[in-house]
Amino acid sequence: MNVLFYQSYSRNNMGLYLATILNHRKYMLRHDYSFLADNTGYSPYLDTRKMKALLGGFDMVVTIGSDCVITDPARKMEDFLPDGKSFGVCIEGRGFSAINGEILLIRNTPEGIAVLDELEALREAYPAEKWGTQSLLNRVFLENMPLAEKIHRIEEGTLQSYVERNDKFSKCLWKKGDFLAHAVGGDNESKLERCRKVLAELKKPSEPSVVVITPTGDRLMQLATVADGIAAQTRKPALWIVADDGKDPVPQSILDRACCPVEVLRLEPVSGNSLKRNFLALLKAVQAHTFPGNTVVAVMEDDDYYPASYLEYVAGVLQVKPACGSLFRRYYQLSASRYRVFKSSRFACLHSTSFRASEAARILPLAEDDEPSGVDVRIWQAWDTDCIVDMQNIGPVGLKDWPEGRPGTMNAHRPHEGDRFTDDPSGAQLFRMMDAASAVKYRTVTVPPPVYDVVIPLGGGSKNNNEELRLALRSIDRYTTARHVWIVTDCAPDWVQNVKLLNVPDRNSRNKDANLIDKILAACREPELAETFIFLSDDQLFLAPYNPSAVPVIYNARGYDSFDSGSRWNERMRNTFRYLEQQGIQLHANFDAHTPVVYRKADFLRVMEKTDYVPEPGFCINTLACGLIGMQPELNQNFVKVHSEGGNPGPVTGKLFAGYNDAGFKVMRETLFERFPEKSKFEK
């Protein structure tokens, strides 16, 4: 999730700001959040307006005060959103809440925008000197009453508090007792002293070592993906122990991909299910080591996906609990493209089980028991059910039906349970379960890439000496298997090579998208162009290996009503929606997500050759073409891309694409050239 942490402060509390800023920034960096500090003088009105402005570029904006210290850095903010709610929630830590004195989350959804709209309306109508930041947010969220009545009841003090105490705080134990320490009350000096004490306490305990254990055998493709997942963890394991009973030993090249020390237990090869035997061997190996007393052990099975923050999260939980397991079980059948999610509060699956190393001796006799239940059922007899926690967004995903290697246990788990799975033919749900780069990798296992080309229609208006094109070509070279790259323009830079050049000038001076359509049609009329092609703008690039067959149709959630007449582009978008409606095509979102778009040559020619796209104000190319072709919106752009129009672009981890405008290029240029420093085969 693309999250921005927004911290407001004032000059008269700079001591607090400097004391806590490193704590906040460390937390943001750990979870790859964006961060912005702004001197608004602790003005809730300015904070609200600022949040509304920032929310357009992020999935969530979170505010935090300078007198707050995050004491449980393993937790991610998106995990605190109440189930089924998409608007903001003000989280209480110790019975207080305010925009500057706690944490406020606002999601980029209509409900989230409504929260900010109502806050702004109240603040404009209600004199600032009559309410304080400590009391306002307790009372002003969405309530079914007129604004005037709400203001009247605020003045009387009779409005019921809206703020909810999230169950995740009351049912879980946190590292220091709370997620957040807040120095509420008193002057800045006393607050500063209290914050310093909390920060000093946080530095005392040593973080536990993490050991990963994996049972495997004859599953090289699966084990390689787990090794990659271990290498991507934000918390690096001190040791990876692998119990291998395959016919051939696991190659060292696969083990090396984990980028951590590895110990292999080579067991007698078998052809059937040996999970119990391998797990017992791993438990005995853990016992044989003299690990430090606070070492934790995490099971990472060889056919599962683990989010990058997984080990960091379970290591935090295991500082206060003997074991940790996921309440939610998530399974995805790769070959059938379907998924299942369900709860299990009695015991956790082995693939989401972690425990303190000292617990190995306790659960070993349970694991050795010959009763018919699974080994996970047996070992969870040792732990209370409060060790099963809600990690729906950061827990593992069981991946089934791999095309090669020994089959998994019961295949998630029985054939007759197939009707309990939900079909996901486009793979969109897989992208919601994991980061986009991993979703493409796992989908590619069963969905091979087609033969495809990339088409880049290029204008003559680059303000950056075509550095955008240079970066786009470098990303194509590194991350795609495109057969040819076509550049369609009458002003190609002299440094390009190994591309197909088509000379097509811009004939529409005020209709940019008409020029794009002209150029793509010209490419489609070339017999040599592949039947499948990717339309890529020069200000877009790839950030991870890309397979067009594995990526669902990407959309932008904004519909007709979201575009006013404030710009030519907005006018073109509204005109596009109106035109499609005249053709009997009703869209509630648009396809101009500023990401690469996959087209079939025959489809593009069929719909665009009979469309008059030149008259003013024109159309938006992708919404027009995708709408006429009949594509359905499947995957929100926020899952796959990072974008900048001058502001902080946000985290890039797990994203597939980057995009920017001229202002955004100034922000991202240095980072992008650091990522793509070498020339591509397309440059002289």
PDB file of N, CA, C and O in Angstrom, residues 61-104:
ATOM      1  N   VAL A  61      -3.084   8.516   3.864  1.00  0.00           N
ATOM      2  CA  VAL A  61      -2.274   9.539   4.518  1.00  0.00           C
ATOM      3  C   VAL A  61      -2.460   9.372   6.016  1.00  0.00           C
ATOM      4  O   VAL A  61      -3.583   9.257   6.513  1.00  0.00           O
ATOM      5  N   VAL A  62      -1.364   9.348   6.750  1.00  0.00           N
ATOM      6  CA  VAL A  62      -1.369   9.149   8.192  1.00  0.00           C
ATOM      7  C   VAL A  62      -0.707  10.360   8.836  1.00  0.00           C
ATOM      8  O   VAL A  62       0.370  10.761   8.417  1.00  0.00           O
ATOM      9  N   THR A  63      -1.353  10.948   9.820  1.00  0.00           N
ATOM     10  CA  THR A  63      -0.730  12.068  10.530  1.00  0.00           C
ATOM     11  C   THR A  63      -0.195  11.584  11.866  1.00  0.00           C
ATOM     12  O   THR A  63      -0.748  10.673  12.479  1.00  0.00           O
ATOM     13  N   ILE A  64       0.863  12.216  12.295  1.00  0.00           N
ATOM     14  CA  ILE A  64       1.464  11.875  13.586  1.00  0.00           C
ATOM     15  C   ILE A  64       2.027  13.141  14.206  1.00  0.00           C
ATOM     16  O   ILE A  64       2.532  14.021  13.509  1.00  0.00           O
ATOM     17  N   GLY A  65       1.919  13.259  15.520  1.00  0.00           N
ATOM     18  CA  GLY A  65       2.409  14.436  16.216  1.00  0.00           C
ATOM     19  C   GLY A  65       3.865  14.322  16.594  1.00  0.00           C
ATOM     20  O   GLY A  65       4.426  13.228  16.705  1.00  0.00           O
ATOM     21  N   SER A  66       4.502  15.455  16.817  1.00  0.00           N
ATOM     22  CA  SER A  66       5.912  15.475  17.209  1.00  0.00           C
ATOM     23  C   SER A  66       6.127  14.953  18.620  1.00  0.00           C
ATOM     24  O   SER A  66       7.248  14.596  18.980  1.00  0.00           O
ATOM     25  N   ASP A  67       5.063  14.917  19.433  1.00  0.00           N
ATOM     26  CA  ASP A  67       5.208  14.434  20.799  1.00  0.00           C
ATOM     27  C   ASP A  67       4.759  12.979  20.929  1.00  0.00           C
ATOM     28  O   ASP A  67       4.282  12.551  21.970  1.00  0.00           O
ATOM     29  N   CYS A  68       4.926  12.216  19.856  1.00  0.00           N
ATOM     30  CA  CYS A  68       4.576  10.799  19.842  1.00  0.00           C
ATOM     31  C   CYS A  68       5.822   9.970  19.527  1.00  0.00           C
ATOM     32  O   CYS A  68       6.654  10.367  18.718  1.00  0.00           O
ATOM     33  N   VAL A  69       5.929   8.804  20.147  1.00  0.00           N
ATOM     34  CA  VAL A  69       7.019   7.870  19.888  1.00  0.00           C
ATOM     35  C   VAL A  69       6.411   6.524  19.512  1.00  0.00           C
ATOM     36  O   VAL A  69       5.587   5.986  20.260  1.00  0.00           O
ATOM     37  N   ILE A  70       6.787   5.977  18.373  1.00  0.00           N
ATOM     38  CA  ILE A  70       6.292   4.665  17.945  1.00  0.00           C
ATOM     39  C   ILE A  70       7.081   3.591  18.692  1.00  0.00           C
ATOM     40  O   ILE A  70       8.305   3.499  18.550  1.00  0.00           O
ATOM     41  N   THR A  71       6.378   2.792  19.473  1.00  0.00           N
ATOM     42  CA  THR A  71       7.055   1.803  20.315  1.00  0.00           C
ATOM     43  C   THR A  71       6.970   0.385  19.765  1.00  0.00           C
ATOM     44  O   THR A  71       7.605  -0.518  20.303  1.00  0.00           O
ATOM     45  N   ASP A  72       6.178   0.160  18.735  1.00  0.00           N
ATOM     46  CA  ASP A  72       6.090  -1.169  18.124  1.00  0.00           C
ATOM     47  C   ASP A  72       6.321  -1.025  16.626  1.00  0.00           C
ATOM     48  O   ASP A  72       5.386  -1.076  15.833  1.00  0.00           O
ATOM     49  N   PRO A  73       7.570  -0.828  16.205  1.00  0.00           N
ATOM     50  CA  PRO A  73       7.851  -0.522  14.796  1.00  0.00           C
ATOM     51  C   PRO A  73       7.576  -1.661  13.844  1.00  0.00           C
ATOM     52  O   PRO A  73       7.591  -1.460  12.631  1.00  0.00           O
ATOM     53  N   ALA A  74       7.299  -2.877  14.336  1.00  0.00           N
ATOM     54  CA  ALA A  74       7.025  -3.992  13.430  1.00  0.00           C
ATOM     55  C   ALA A  74       5.641  -3.885  12.800  1.00  0.00           C
ATOM     56  O   ALA A  74       5.405  -4.447  11.734  1.00  0.00           O
ATOM     57  N   ARG A  75       4.711  -3.157  13.444  1.00  0.00           N
ATOM     58  CA  ARG A  75       3.353  -3.081  12.931  1.00  0.00           C
ATOM     59  C   ARG A  75       3.241  -2.072  11.804  1.00  0.00           C
ATOM     60  O   ARG A  75       3.836  -0.996  11.852  1.00  0.00           O
ATOM     61  N   LYS A  76       2.446  -2.415  10.784  1.00  0.00           N
ATOM     62  CA  LYS A  76       2.203  -1.520   9.655  1.00  0.00           C
ATOM     63  C   LYS A  76       0.879  -0.798   9.874  1.00  0.00           C
ATOM     64  O   LYS A  76      -0.076  -1.363  10.396  1.00  0.00           O
ATOM     65  N   MET A  77       0.812   0.438   9.448  1.00  0.00           N
ATOM     66  CA  MET A  77      -0.366   1.238   9.736  1.00  0.00           C
ATOM     67  C   MET A  77      -1.616   0.695   9.055  1.00  0.00           C
ATOM     68  O   MET A  77      -2.711   0.754   9.617  1.00  0.00           O
ATOM     69  N   GLU A  78      -1.501   0.146   7.851  1.00  0.00           N
ATOM     70  CA  GLU A  78      -2.691  -0.337   7.169  1.00  0.00           C
ATOM     71  C   GLU A  78      -3.338  -1.520   7.889  1.00  0.00           C
ATOM     72  O   GLU A  78      -4.516  -1.816   7.679  1.00  0.00           O
ATOM     73  N   ASP A  79      -2.582  -2.188   8.768  1.00  0.00           N
ATOM     74  CA  ASP A  79      -3.147  -3.307   9.520  1.00  0.00           C
ATOM     75  C   ASP A  79      -4.114  -2.835  10.600  1.00  0.00           C
ATOM     76  O   ASP A  79      -4.860  -3.647  11.159  1.00  0.00           O
ATOM     77  N   PHE A  80      -4.110  -1.548  10.929  1.00  0.00           N
ATOM     78  CA  PHE A  80      -4.962  -1.055  11.994  1.00  0.00           C
ATOM     79  C   PHE A  80      -6.341  -0.628  11.511  1.00  0.00           C
ATOM     80  O   PHE A  80      -7.186  -0.262  12.314  1.00  0.00           O
ATOM     81  N   LEU A  81      -6.571  -0.645  10.210  1.00  0.00           N
ATOM     82  CA  LEU A  81      -7.884  -0.243   9.723  1.00  0.00           C
ATOM     83  C   LEU A  81      -8.928  -1.269  10.136  1.00  0.00           C
ATOM     84  O   LEU A  81      -8.728  -2.469   9.961  1.00  0.00           O
ATOM     85  N   PRO A  82     -10.042  -0.843  10.675  1.00  0.00           N
ATOM     86  CA  PRO A  82     -11.085  -1.796  11.063  1.00  0.00           C
ATOM     87  C   PRO A  82     -11.578  -2.583   9.860  1.00  0.00           C
ATOM     88  O   PRO A  82     -11.636  -2.062   8.749  1.00  0.00           O
ATOM     89  N   ASP A  83     -11.934  -3.829  10.075  1.00  0.00           N
ATOM     90  CA  ASP A  83     -12.424  -4.672   8.983  1.00  0.00           C
ATOM     91  C   ASP A  83     -13.663  -4.050   8.355  1.00  0.00           C
ATOM     92  O   ASP A  83     -14.586  -3.623   9.035  1.00  0.00           O
ATOM     93  N   GLY A  84     -13.682  -4.025   7.038  1.00  0.00           N
ATOM     94  CA  GLY A  84     -14.848  -3.557   6.311  1.00  0.00           C
ATOM     95  C   GLY A  84     -15.012  -2.059   6.259  1.00  0.00           C
ATOM     96  O   GLY A  84     -16.003  -1.563   5.748  1.00  0.00           O
ATOM     97  N   LYS A  85     -14.055  -1.317   6.791  1.00  0.00           N
ATOM     98  CA  LYS A  85     -14.171   0.138   6.776  1.00  0.00           C
ATOM     99  C   LYS A  85     -13.040   0.731   5.949  1.00  0.00           C
ATOM    100  O   LYS A  85     -11.895   0.336   6.088  1.00  0.00           O
ATOM    101  N   SER A  86     -13.376   1.671   5.109  1.00  0.00           N
ATOM    102  CA  SER A  86     -12.359   2.242   4.235  1.00  0.00           C
ATOM    103  C   SER A  86     -12.099   3.703   4.528  1.00  0.00           C
ATOM    104  O   SER A  86     -11.307   4.326   3.867  1.00  0.00           O
ATOM    105  N   PHE A  87     -12.801   4.279   5.501  1.00  0.00           N
ATOM    106  CA  PHE A  87     -12.524   5.674   5.838  1.00  0.00           C
ATOM    107  C   PHE A  87     -11.534   5.734   6.987  1.00  0.00           C
ATOM    108  O   PHE A  87     -11.000   4.731   7.424  1.00  0.00           O
ATOM    109  N   GLY A  88     -11.289   6.935   7.472  1.00  0.00           N
ATOM    110  CA  GLY A  88     -10.268   7.120   8.489  1.00  0.00           C
ATOM    111  C   GLY A  88     -10.713   6.632   9.853  1.00  0.00           C
ATOM    112  O   GLY A  88     -11.887   6.584  10.170  1.00  0.00           O
ATOM    113  N   VAL A  89      -9.770   6.284  10.664  1.00  0.00           N
ATOM    114  CA  VAL A  89     -10.057   5.956  12.054  1.00  0.00           C
ATOM    115  C   VAL A  89      -8.958   6.572  12.906  1.00  0.00           C
ATOM    116  O   VAL A  89      -7.789   6.509  12.569  1.00  0.00           O
ATOM    117  N   CYS A  90      -9.349   7.205  13.967  1.00  0.00           N
ATOM    118  CA  CYS A  90      -8.375   7.778  14.878  1.00  0.00           C
ATOM    119  C   CYS A  90      -8.087   6.745  15.953  1.00  0.00           C
ATOM    120  O   CYS A  90      -8.979   6.350  16.699  1.00  0.00           O
ATOM    121  N   ILE A  91      -6.880   6.261  16.003  1.00  0.00           N
ATOM    122  CA  ILE A  91      -6.533   5.158  16.894  1.00  0.00           C
ATOM    123  C   ILE A  91      -6.203   5.684  18.277  1.00  0.00           C
ATOM    124  O   ILE A  91      -5.375   6.571  18.432  1.00  0.00           O
ATOM    125  N   GLU A  92      -6.833   5.114  19.280  1.00  0.00           N
ATOM    126  CA  GLU A  92      -6.543   5.484  20.660  1.00  0.00           C
ATOM    127  C   GLU A  92      -5.443   4.590  21.211  1.00  0.00           C
ATOM    128  O   GLU A  92      -5.480   3.382  21.037  1.00  0.00           O
ATOM    129  N   GLY A  93      -4.495   5.169  21.859  1.00  0.00           N
ATOM    130  CA  GLY A  93      -3.472   4.390  22.519  1.00  0.00           C
ATOM    131  C   GLY A  93      -3.725   4.309  24.011  1.00  0.00           C
ATOM    132  O   GLY A  93      -3.775   3.249  24.589  1.00  0.00           O
ATOM    133  N   ARG A  94      -3.937   5.452  24.655  1.00  0.00           N
ATOM    134  CA  ARG A  94      -4.201   5.473  26.105  1.00  0.00           C
ATOM    135  C   ARG A  94      -5.357   6.414  26.411  1.00  0.00           C
ATOM    136  O   ARG A  94      -5.288   7.238  27.305  1.00  0.00           O
ATOM    137  N   GLY A  95      -6.392   6.311  25.651  1.00  0.00           N
ATOM    138  CA  GLY A  95      -7.585   7.088  25.938  1.00  0.00           C
ATOM    139  C   GLY A  95      -7.531   8.513  25.437  1.00  0.00           C
ATOM    140  O   GLY A  95      -8.192   9.380  25.985  1.00  0.00           O
ATOM    141  N   PHE A  96      -6.745   8.798  24.442  1.00  0.00           N
ATOM    142  CA  PHE A  96      -6.680  10.148  23.897  1.00  0.00           C
ATOM    143  C   PHE A  96      -6.681  10.046  22.384  1.00  0.00           C
ATOM    144  O   PHE A  96      -6.329   9.029  21.820  1.00  0.00           O
ATOM    145  N   SER A  97      -7.076  11.097  21.724  1.00  0.00           N
ATOM    146  CA  SER A  97      -6.969  11.110  20.268  1.00  0.00           C
ATOM    147  C   SER A  97      -7.136  12.533  19.767  1.00  0.00           C
ATOM    148  O   SER A  97      -7.973  13.285  20.237  1.00  0.00           O
ATOM    149  N   ALA A  98      -6.300  12.898  18.839  1.00  0.00           N
ATOM    150  CA  ALA A  98      -6.374  14.206  18.209  1.00  0.00           C
ATOM    151  C   ALA A  98      -5.502  14.188  16.976  1.00  0.00           C
ATOM    152  O   ALA A  98      -4.648  13.327  16.827  1.00  0.00           O
ATOM    153  N   ILE A  99      -5.707  15.122  16.088  1.00  0.00           N
ATOM    154  CA  ILE A  99      -4.970  15.088  14.835  1.00  0.00           C
ATOM    155  C   ILE A  99      -3.482  15.296  15.058  1.00  0.00           C
ATOM    156  O   ILE A  99      -2.661  14.792  14.312  1.00  0.00           O
ATOM    157  N   ASN A 100      -3.099  16.017  16.091  1.00  0.00           N
ATOM    158  CA  ASN A 100      -1.680  16.224  16.363  1.00  0.00           C
ATOM    159  C   ASN A 100      -1.181  15.370  17.515  1.00  0.00           C
ATOM    160  O   ASN A 100       0.012  15.290  17.745  1.00  0.00           O
ATOM    161  N   GLY A 101      -2.072  14.758  18.279  1.00  0.00           N
ATOM    162  CA  GLY A 101      -1.658  14.051  19.461  1.00  0.00           C
ATOM    163  C   GLY A 101      -1.816  12.554  19.352  1.00  0.00           C
ATOM    164  O   GLY A 101      -1.699  11.859  20.337  1.00  0.00           O
ATOM    165  N   GLU A 102      -2.114  12.052  18.169  1.00  0.00           N
ATOM    166  CA  GLU A 102      -2.284  10.617  17.991  1.00  0.00           C
ATOM    167  C   GLU A 102      -2.018  10.282  16.534  1.00  0.00           C
ATOM    168  O   GLU A 102      -1.257  10.952  15.880  1.00  0.00           O
ATOM    169  N   ILE A 103      -2.668   9.249  16.056  1.00  0.00           N
ATOM    170  CA  ILE A 103      -2.494   8.865  14.664  1.00  0.00           C
ATOM    171  C   ILE A 103      -3.851   8.843  13.988  1.00  0.00           C
ATOM    172  O   ILE A 103      -4.800   8.254  14.496  1.00  0.00           O
ATOM    173  N   LEU A 104      -3.945   9.499  12.860  1.00  0.00           N
ATOM    174  CA  LEU A 104      -5.171   9.545  12.077  1.00  0.00           C
ATOM    175  C   LEU A 104      -4.883   8.966  10.704  1.00  0.00           C
ATOM    176  O   LEU A 104      -3.949   9.391  10.032  1.00  0.00           O
TER     177      LEU A 104
END
